[in-house]
Coordinates of C-alpha atoms and ligand atoms in Angstrom, one line a residue:
M781 CA 13.9 118.2 -64.7
A782 CA 12.8 114.8 -66.0
Q783 CA 13.3 111.9 -63.6
R784 CA 16.7 110.1 -63.9
I785 CA 16.7 106.3 -63.7
I786 CA 20.2 105.5 -62.5
L787 CA 21.2 101.9 -62.9
V788 CA 24.2 100.8 -60.8
T789 CA 25.8 97.6 -62.0
G790 CA 27.6 95.8 -59.2
G791 CA 25.2 97.5 -56.8
S792 CA 25.6 94.8 -54.2
G793 CA 29.4 95.2 -53.8
L794 CA 31.7 97.4 -51.7
V795 CA 31.4 100.5 -53.9
G796 CA 27.7 99.9 -54.8
K797 CA 26.7 99.7 -51.2
G798 CA 28.6 102.9 -50.4
I799 CA 26.7 104.7 -53.2
E800 CA 23.4 103.3 -52.0
A801 CA 24.0 104.6 -48.5
Y802 CA 25.1 108.0 -49.8
S803 CA 22.3 108.4 -52.3
K804 CA 19.7 107.5 -49.7
Q805 CA 20.9 110.3 -47.4
N806 CA 21.9 112.9 -49.9
G807 CA 20.4 112.0 -53.3
N808 CA 18.1 114.1 -55.4
T809 CA 14.6 112.8 -54.5
N810 CA 13.6 113.0 -58.2
D811 CA 16.2 110.3 -59.0
K812 CA 15.2 106.6 -59.1
W813 CA 18.2 104.4 -58.2
I814 CA 18.5 100.7 -59.1
F815 CA 21.3 98.7 -57.4
L816 CA 21.9 95.5 -59.4
K817 CA 23.2 92.2 -57.9
S818 CA 24.5 89.4 -60.0
S819 CA 21.5 87.1 -59.2
E820 CA 19.4 89.5 -61.3
G821 CA 21.5 88.7 -64.4
D822 CA 25.0 87.7 -65.4
L823 CA 26.5 90.7 -67.2
R824 CA 29.0 88.3 -68.9
S825 CA 25.9 87.3 -71.0
K826 CA 24.8 89.7 -73.8
A827 CA 21.2 88.4 -73.6
E828 CA 21.0 88.8 -69.8
T829 CA 22.5 92.2 -69.9
K830 CA 20.0 93.3 -72.6
A831 CA 17.1 91.9 -70.5
I832 CA 18.2 94.0 -67.5
F833 CA 18.3 97.2 -69.7
E834 CA 14.9 96.3 -71.2
K835 CA 13.5 95.8 -67.7
Y836 CA 14.7 99.0 -66.1
R837 CA 15.1 101.3 -69.1
P838 CA 17.8 103.4 -67.3
T839 CA 18.7 106.9 -68.4
H840 CA 22.0 106.9 -66.5
V841 CA 24.4 104.1 -65.7
I842 CA 27.2 103.8 -63.0
H843 CA 29.1 100.7 -64.1
L844 CA 30.9 99.0 -61.2
A845 CA 30.3 95.3 -61.9
A846 CA 33.6 93.5 -62.3
K847 CA 35.6 90.5 -61.3
V848 CA 37.5 92.2 -58.5
G849 CA 40.3 90.9 -56.2
G850 CA 43.5 91.7 -54.4
L851 CA 47.1 91.0 -55.6
F852 CA 47.1 87.3 -54.9
S853 CA 43.7 86.6 -56.6
N854 CA 44.9 88.6 -59.6
M855 CA 48.1 86.7 -59.8
K856 CA 46.4 83.3 -59.9
S857 CA 43.5 84.0 -62.3
K858 CA 44.7 86.3 -65.0
V859 CA 42.6 84.6 -67.7
E860 CA 39.4 85.0 -65.7
F861 CA 40.2 88.6 -64.7
F862 CA 40.7 89.4 -68.4
R863 CA 37.9 87.5 -70.0
E864 CA 35.1 88.2 -67.4
N865 CA 35.8 91.9 -67.3
I866 CA 36.1 92.2 -71.0
D867 CA 32.8 90.5 -71.5
I868 CA 31.0 92.5 -68.7
N869 CA 32.3 95.8 -70.0
D870 CA 31.6 95.1 -73.7
N871 CA 28.0 94.0 -72.9
V872 CA 27.3 97.0 -70.5
L873 CA 28.7 99.6 -72.9
A874 CA 27.0 98.1 -75.9
C875 CA 23.6 98.3 -74.1
C876 CA 24.3 101.8 -72.9
K877 CA 24.7 102.8 -76.6
E878 CA 21.7 100.7 -77.8
F879 CA 19.4 102.1 -75.1
N880 CA 20.5 105.7 -75.6
I881 CA 21.9 106.2 -72.1
V882 CA 22.4 109.9 -71.4
K883 CA 25.6 109.2 -69.4
C884 CA 27.6 106.2 -68.3
V885 CA 30.4 106.4 -65.6
S886 CA 32.6 103.3 -65.5
C887 CA 35.1 102.3 -62.9
L888 CA 38.8 101.8 -63.7
S889 CA 41.6 101.5 -61.0
T890 CA 45.1 102.8 -60.3
C891 CA 46.1 99.1 -60.8
I892 CA 45.9 99.7 -64.5
F893 CA 48.7 102.3 -64.6
P894 CA 52.1 101.6 -66.1
D895 CA 54.5 99.8 -63.8
K896 CA 57.6 101.6 -65.0
T897 CA 56.7 105.3 -64.8
T898 CA 57.3 108.7 -63.3
Y899 CA 55.5 109.9 -60.2
P900 CA 52.9 111.1 -59.5
I901 CA 50.9 109.3 -62.1
D902 CA 48.1 111.3 -63.7
E903 CA 45.1 110.7 -65.9
T904 CA 47.0 111.2 -69.1
M905 CA 49.3 108.2 -68.4
V906 CA 46.8 105.3 -68.5
H907 CA 48.2 103.7 -71.7
D908 CA 51.8 104.8 -71.4
G909 CA 53.4 101.4 -70.8
P910 CA 52.6 97.8 -69.6
P911 CA 50.9 97.5 -66.2
H912 CA 52.6 95.5 -63.4
P913 CA 52.7 91.8 -64.5
S914 CA 50.9 90.7 -61.4
N915 CA 47.5 92.0 -62.6
E916 CA 47.9 92.4 -66.3
G917 CA 44.7 90.4 -67.0
Y918 CA 42.6 92.8 -65.0
A919 CA 44.5 95.9 -66.0
Y920 CA 44.3 95.4 -69.8
A921 CA 40.5 94.6 -69.6
K922 CA 40.0 97.8 -67.6
R923 CA 42.1 99.9 -70.0
M924 CA 39.8 98.9 -72.8
I925 CA 36.9 100.7 -71.1
D926 CA 38.8 104.0 -71.8
V927 CA 39.4 103.0 -75.4
L928 CA 35.7 102.1 -75.9
N929 CA 34.6 105.3 -74.2
R930 CA 36.4 107.3 -76.8
A931 CA 35.4 105.1 -79.7
Y932 CA 31.7 105.2 -78.7
N933 CA 31.9 109.0 -78.4
E934 CA 33.6 109.5 -81.8
E935 CA 31.4 107.1 -83.7
Y936 CA 28.0 107.4 -82.0
G937 CA 28.3 110.6 -79.9
C938 CA 27.8 108.6 -76.6
K939 CA 28.7 110.3 -73.3
F940 CA 30.7 107.6 -71.5
T941 CA 33.4 108.5 -69.0
S942 CA 35.3 106.7 -66.3
V943 CA 36.9 107.2 -62.8
I944 CA 40.1 105.9 -61.4
P945 CA 39.9 105.1 -57.7
T946 CA 42.8 103.9 -55.6
N947 CA 42.6 100.9 -53.2
I948 CA 39.1 101.0 -51.7
Y949 CA 37.8 99.7 -48.3
G950 CA 34.8 100.0 -46.1
P951 CA 31.6 98.2 -45.0
H952 CA 30.3 95.4 -47.3
D953 CA 33.9 94.7 -48.5
N954 CA 35.0 91.2 -49.6
Y955 CA 36.8 89.9 -46.4
H956 CA 38.0 86.7 -48.0
L957 CA 41.3 85.5 -46.5
A958 CA 43.1 84.7 -49.8
D959 CA 41.3 86.7 -52.5
S960 CA 40.5 90.0 -51.0
H961 CA 42.4 93.4 -51.0
V962 CA 44.9 94.1 -48.2
I963 CA 42.7 96.0 -45.7
P964 CA 39.7 93.6 -45.5
G965 CA 42.1 90.6 -45.7
L966 CA 44.1 91.9 -42.7
I967 CA 41.0 92.9 -40.8
H968 CA 39.8 89.3 -41.1
K969 CA 43.2 87.8 -40.2
T970 CA 43.5 90.1 -37.2
Y971 CA 40.0 89.0 -36.0
L972 CA 41.1 85.3 -36.3
A973 CA 44.5 85.9 -34.7
M974 CA 42.8 87.6 -31.7
K975 CA 40.2 84.8 -31.5
N976 CA 42.9 82.1 -31.6
N977 CA 45.5 84.0 -29.6
Q978 CA 48.1 83.9 -32.4
D979 CA 50.5 86.3 -34.1
L980 CA 49.5 88.2 -37.3
T981 CA 51.2 87.3 -40.6
I982 CA 51.3 90.0 -43.2
M983 CA 52.1 89.0 -46.8
G984 CA 55.3 90.5 -48.3
S985 CA 57.7 93.0 -46.8
G986 CA 55.2 95.6 -45.6
K987 CA 57.2 98.2 -47.5
P988 CA 55.0 98.8 -50.6
L989 CA 53.1 102.1 -50.6
R990 CA 49.4 102.6 -51.4
Q991 CA 46.7 105.3 -51.3
F992 CA 43.5 104.1 -49.8
I993 CA 40.0 105.6 -50.1
Y994 CA 37.0 104.9 -47.9
S995 CA 34.0 103.6 -49.8
L996 CA 31.7 106.2 -48.3
D997 CA 34.1 109.0 -49.4
L998 CA 34.3 107.5 -52.9
A999 CA 30.5 107.2 -53.0
K1000 CA 30.1 111.0 -52.7
L1001 CA 32.7 111.6 -55.4
F1002 CA 31.0 109.1 -57.8
V1003 CA 27.7 110.9 -57.5
W1004 CA 29.5 114.2 -58.0
V1005 CA 31.1 112.8 -61.2
L1006 CA 27.7 111.6 -62.5
D1007 CA 26.2 115.1 -61.8
N1008 CA 29.1 117.4 -62.7
Y1009 CA 32.0 115.9 -64.6
E1010 CA 31.7 116.6 -68.3
E1011 CA 34.9 115.1 -69.7
L1012 CA 35.2 111.8 -71.5
N1013 CA 38.7 111.3 -70.2
P1014 CA 39.1 109.6 -66.8
I1015 CA 39.5 111.3 -63.5
I1016 CA 41.5 110.0 -60.6
L1017 CA 39.4 109.8 -57.3
S1018 CA 42.1 109.7 -54.6
V1019 CA 43.4 111.1 -51.4
G1020 CA 46.6 113.2 -51.9
E1021 CA 50.1 112.0 -52.5
E1022 CA 51.0 113.0 -49.0
D1023 CA 48.5 110.4 -47.7
E1024 CA 50.3 107.4 -49.2
I1025 CA 51.0 104.9 -46.5
S1026 CA 53.0 101.6 -46.3
I1027 CA 51.4 98.2 -46.0
G1028 CA 53.2 97.8 -42.7
D1029 CA 51.7 101.1 -41.3
V1030 CA 48.3 100.1 -42.5
A1031 CA 48.7 96.8 -40.6
K1032 CA 49.6 98.7 -37.5
L1033 CA 46.5 100.9 -37.9
I1034 CA 44.3 97.8 -38.2
T1035 CA 45.7 96.1 -35.2
E1036 CA 45.5 99.3 -33.1
A1037 CA 41.8 99.8 -34.2
M1038 CA 41.0 96.2 -33.3
G1039 CA 43.0 96.1 -30.0
F1040 CA 45.3 93.3 -31.2
K1041 CA 48.3 92.8 -28.8
G1042 CA 50.3 90.0 -30.6
K1043 CA 53.3 90.3 -32.9
L1044 CA 53.2 91.3 -36.6
I1045 CA 55.2 88.9 -38.8
F1046 CA 56.1 89.8 -42.4
D1047 CA 56.2 86.8 -44.7
T1048 CA 58.8 88.0 -47.3
S1049 CA 58.4 84.8 -49.3
K1050 CA 55.0 86.3 -50.5
A1051 CA 54.7 88.8 -53.3
D1052 CA 54.9 92.6 -52.7
G1053 CA 53.3 93.5 -56.0
Q1054 CA 53.9 96.9 -57.5
F1055 CA 56.0 98.9 -55.1
K1056 CA 53.9 102.0 -55.5
K1057 CA 51.3 103.6 -57.9
T1058 CA 51.3 107.1 -56.4
A1059 CA 48.4 108.9 -58.1
S1060 CA 47.8 112.7 -58.4
N1061 CA 44.5 114.1 -57.3
K1062 CA 45.3 117.5 -58.8
K1063 CA 42.6 117.4 -61.4
L1064 CA 40.0 116.3 -58.8
K1065 CA 41.0 119.1 -56.4
S1066 CA 40.8 121.7 -59.2
L1067 CA 37.3 120.7 -60.1
Y1068 CA 36.0 119.9 -56.6
P1069 CA 36.8 122.7 -54.2
G1070 CA 36.8 121.9 -50.5
L1071 CA 37.6 118.2 -51.1
T1072 CA 38.0 116.3 -47.7
F1073 CA 38.4 112.7 -46.8
T1074 CA 37.5 110.7 -43.6
P1075 CA 40.8 110.2 -41.7
I1076 CA 42.1 106.6 -42.3
Q1077 CA 42.2 105.7 -38.6
E1078 CA 38.5 106.5 -38.3
A1079 CA 37.5 104.7 -41.5
I1080 CA 39.6 101.6 -40.6
K1081 CA 37.9 101.6 -37.2
S1082 CA 34.4 101.7 -38.8
S1083 CA 35.4 99.0 -41.4
S1084 CA 36.7 96.6 -38.8
Q1085 CA 33.7 97.2 -36.5
W1086 CA 31.4 96.6 -39.5
F1087 CA 33.2 93.2 -40.0
I1088 CA 32.8 92.2 -36.4
D1089 CA 29.2 93.3 -36.2
N1090 CA 28.3 91.5 -39.5
Y1091 CA 30.6 88.5 -39.2
D1092 CA 27.9 86.0 -40.1
V1093 CA 26.8 87.7 -43.3
A1094 CA 30.1 89.3 -44.4
R1095 CA 31.6 88.0 -47.7
K1096 CA 34.6 86.0 -46.5
Ligands
LIG796 P1 33.0 93.9 -55.2 O1 32.6 94.4 -53.8 O2 33.7 92.6 -55.4 O3 31.6 94.0 -56.0 C1 31.6 93.5 -57.3 C2 30.2 93.7 -57.8 O4 30.1 93.2 -59.2 C3 29.1 92.9 -57.1 O5 27.9 93.7 -57.0 C4 28.9 91.7 -57.9 O6 27.6 91.1 -57.8 C5 29.0 92.3 -59.3 N1 29.4 91.3 -60.3 C6 30.6 90.6 -60.4 N2 30.5 89.8 -61.5 C7 29.3 90.0 -62.1 C8 28.6 89.4 -63.2 N3 29.2 88.5 -64.0 N4 27.4 89.8 -63.5 C9 26.8 90.8 -62.7 N5 27.3 91.4 -61.7 C10 28.6 91.0 -61.3 O7 33.8 95.0 -55.9 P2 34.0 96.6 -55.6 O8 35.3 96.7 -54.8 O9 32.8 97.2 -55.1 O10 34.4 97.1 -57.0 C11 33.5 98.0 -57.7 C12 34.4 98.6 -58.9 O11 35.5 99.3 -58.4 C13 34.9 97.5 -59.8 O12 34.8 98.0 -61.2 C14 36.4 97.5 -59.5 O13 37.2 97.1 -60.5 C15 36.7 98.9 -59.0 N6 37.8 99.1 -58.1 C16 37.8 98.4 -56.9 C17 38.9 98.7 -56.0 C18 39.0 98.0 -54.7 O14 40.0 98.2 -54.0 N7 38.0 97.2 -54.2 C19 39.9 99.6 -56.4 C20 39.8 100.3 -57.6 C21 38.7 100.0 -58.5 P3 27.2 90.1 -56.6 O15 28.0 90.5 -55.4 O16 25.7 90.2 -56.5 O17 27.6 88.7 -57.1
LIG797 P1 47.0 96.2 -54.8 O1 46.9 97.5 -54.1 O2 46.2 96.1 -56.1 O3 48.4 95.7 -55.0 O4 46.2 95.1 -54.0 P2 46.1 94.6 -52.5 O5 45.0 95.4 -51.8 O6 45.9 93.2 -52.7 O7 47.4 95.0 -51.7 C1 48.6 94.3 -52.0 C2 49.7 94.7 -51.1 O8 49.4 94.3 -49.7 C3 51.0 93.9 -51.4 O9 52.1 94.6 -51.1 C4 50.8 92.6 -50.5 O10 52.1 92.0 -50.3 C5 50.3 93.3 -49.3 N1 49.5 92.4 -48.4 C6 49.9 92.1 -47.1 N2 49.0 91.2 -46.5 C7 48.1 91.0 -47.5 C8 46.8 90.3 -47.5 O11 46.5 89.6 -46.5 N3 46.1 90.3 -48.6 C9 46.4 91.1 -49.7 N4 45.6 91.1 -50.7 N5 47.6 91.8 -49.7 C10 48.4 91.8 -48.6

């Protein structure tokens, strides 16, 4: 088999680092992996994106690069979430077509699903109704990847597909106090509460439900999609519906893992966001027999330990 040159945009982020670790241990030795960081080129720029494709001449692309943030970051910067992601996605997919990429796998999110819907949500429902207003900038930009994947296929025969992961966490996450997702945000807040001998404040009621996936579990599934998934339509990469957990219970798991002994306070003046976005992993299970995930207690323990061990270099 000819050597594959696999370009991973967003290779320095949470998911990219997970794929890097997985591919180093389990990858096909004939593959050449390139993990991009934004200092190599701003993918919002057409010219810089093209220069990257000219430099590396990839045969395959895993497209992760995006402006990414948790609920509160999305609520305050809808314009930037829309425009930056639209530009990045348009430039990357246009280059994938221009450079005759064999296959491109892009990353959507369960945040893009309709707010008012029936449960569980599946892959056929991406465009069924407006997303939750808190993240509509990000959600509409991401939905357009699916539209473009079909359009590039119909018009030019391109093999572009996408995956839909749920809320992701793990080593190399963004642990910013205000702009991160809930697990890294609460790990950082718990660390500070322990250091300063304070209680832990959790945003919102703690009642919303989420499915979480560990970045190293997701990495394995991403590589499987690149190698084996032949459809153009997206596929949900998620734990089962039975593994959905409330924000309050996740906060308890984090504080237990880190040995926090103070009180948990729920600040109900802060937003809860979408109550739930329960996603079905039925399609994934039917195509990937023997699917297993790292237990959340174990993965939260590793993620919080990674933060403590890498406090000086962690994004925060
Ligand atoms: P992340 O840790 O914030 O990483 C984002 C990556 O994108 C970084 O490598 C960053 O590069 C790169 N990037 C951002 N803007 C760029 C630009 N203008 N030009 C070039 N590179 C740029 O995000 P992540 O959590 O790994 O997310 C990866 C993918 O998963 C995204 O498509 C995201 O939408 C999706 N997703 C994430 C979650 C989640 O819970 N985190 C859930 C569902 C889906 P530098 O770091 O070098 O600047
Ligand atoms: P989402 O899954 O896309 O909604 O994004 P998040 O990872 O930001 O999770 C948001 C949920 O966690 C909401 O119900 C928030 O009220 C709750 N939450 C509690 N504390 C925090 C926090 O410190 N950061 C974030 N991002 N969310 C928090």
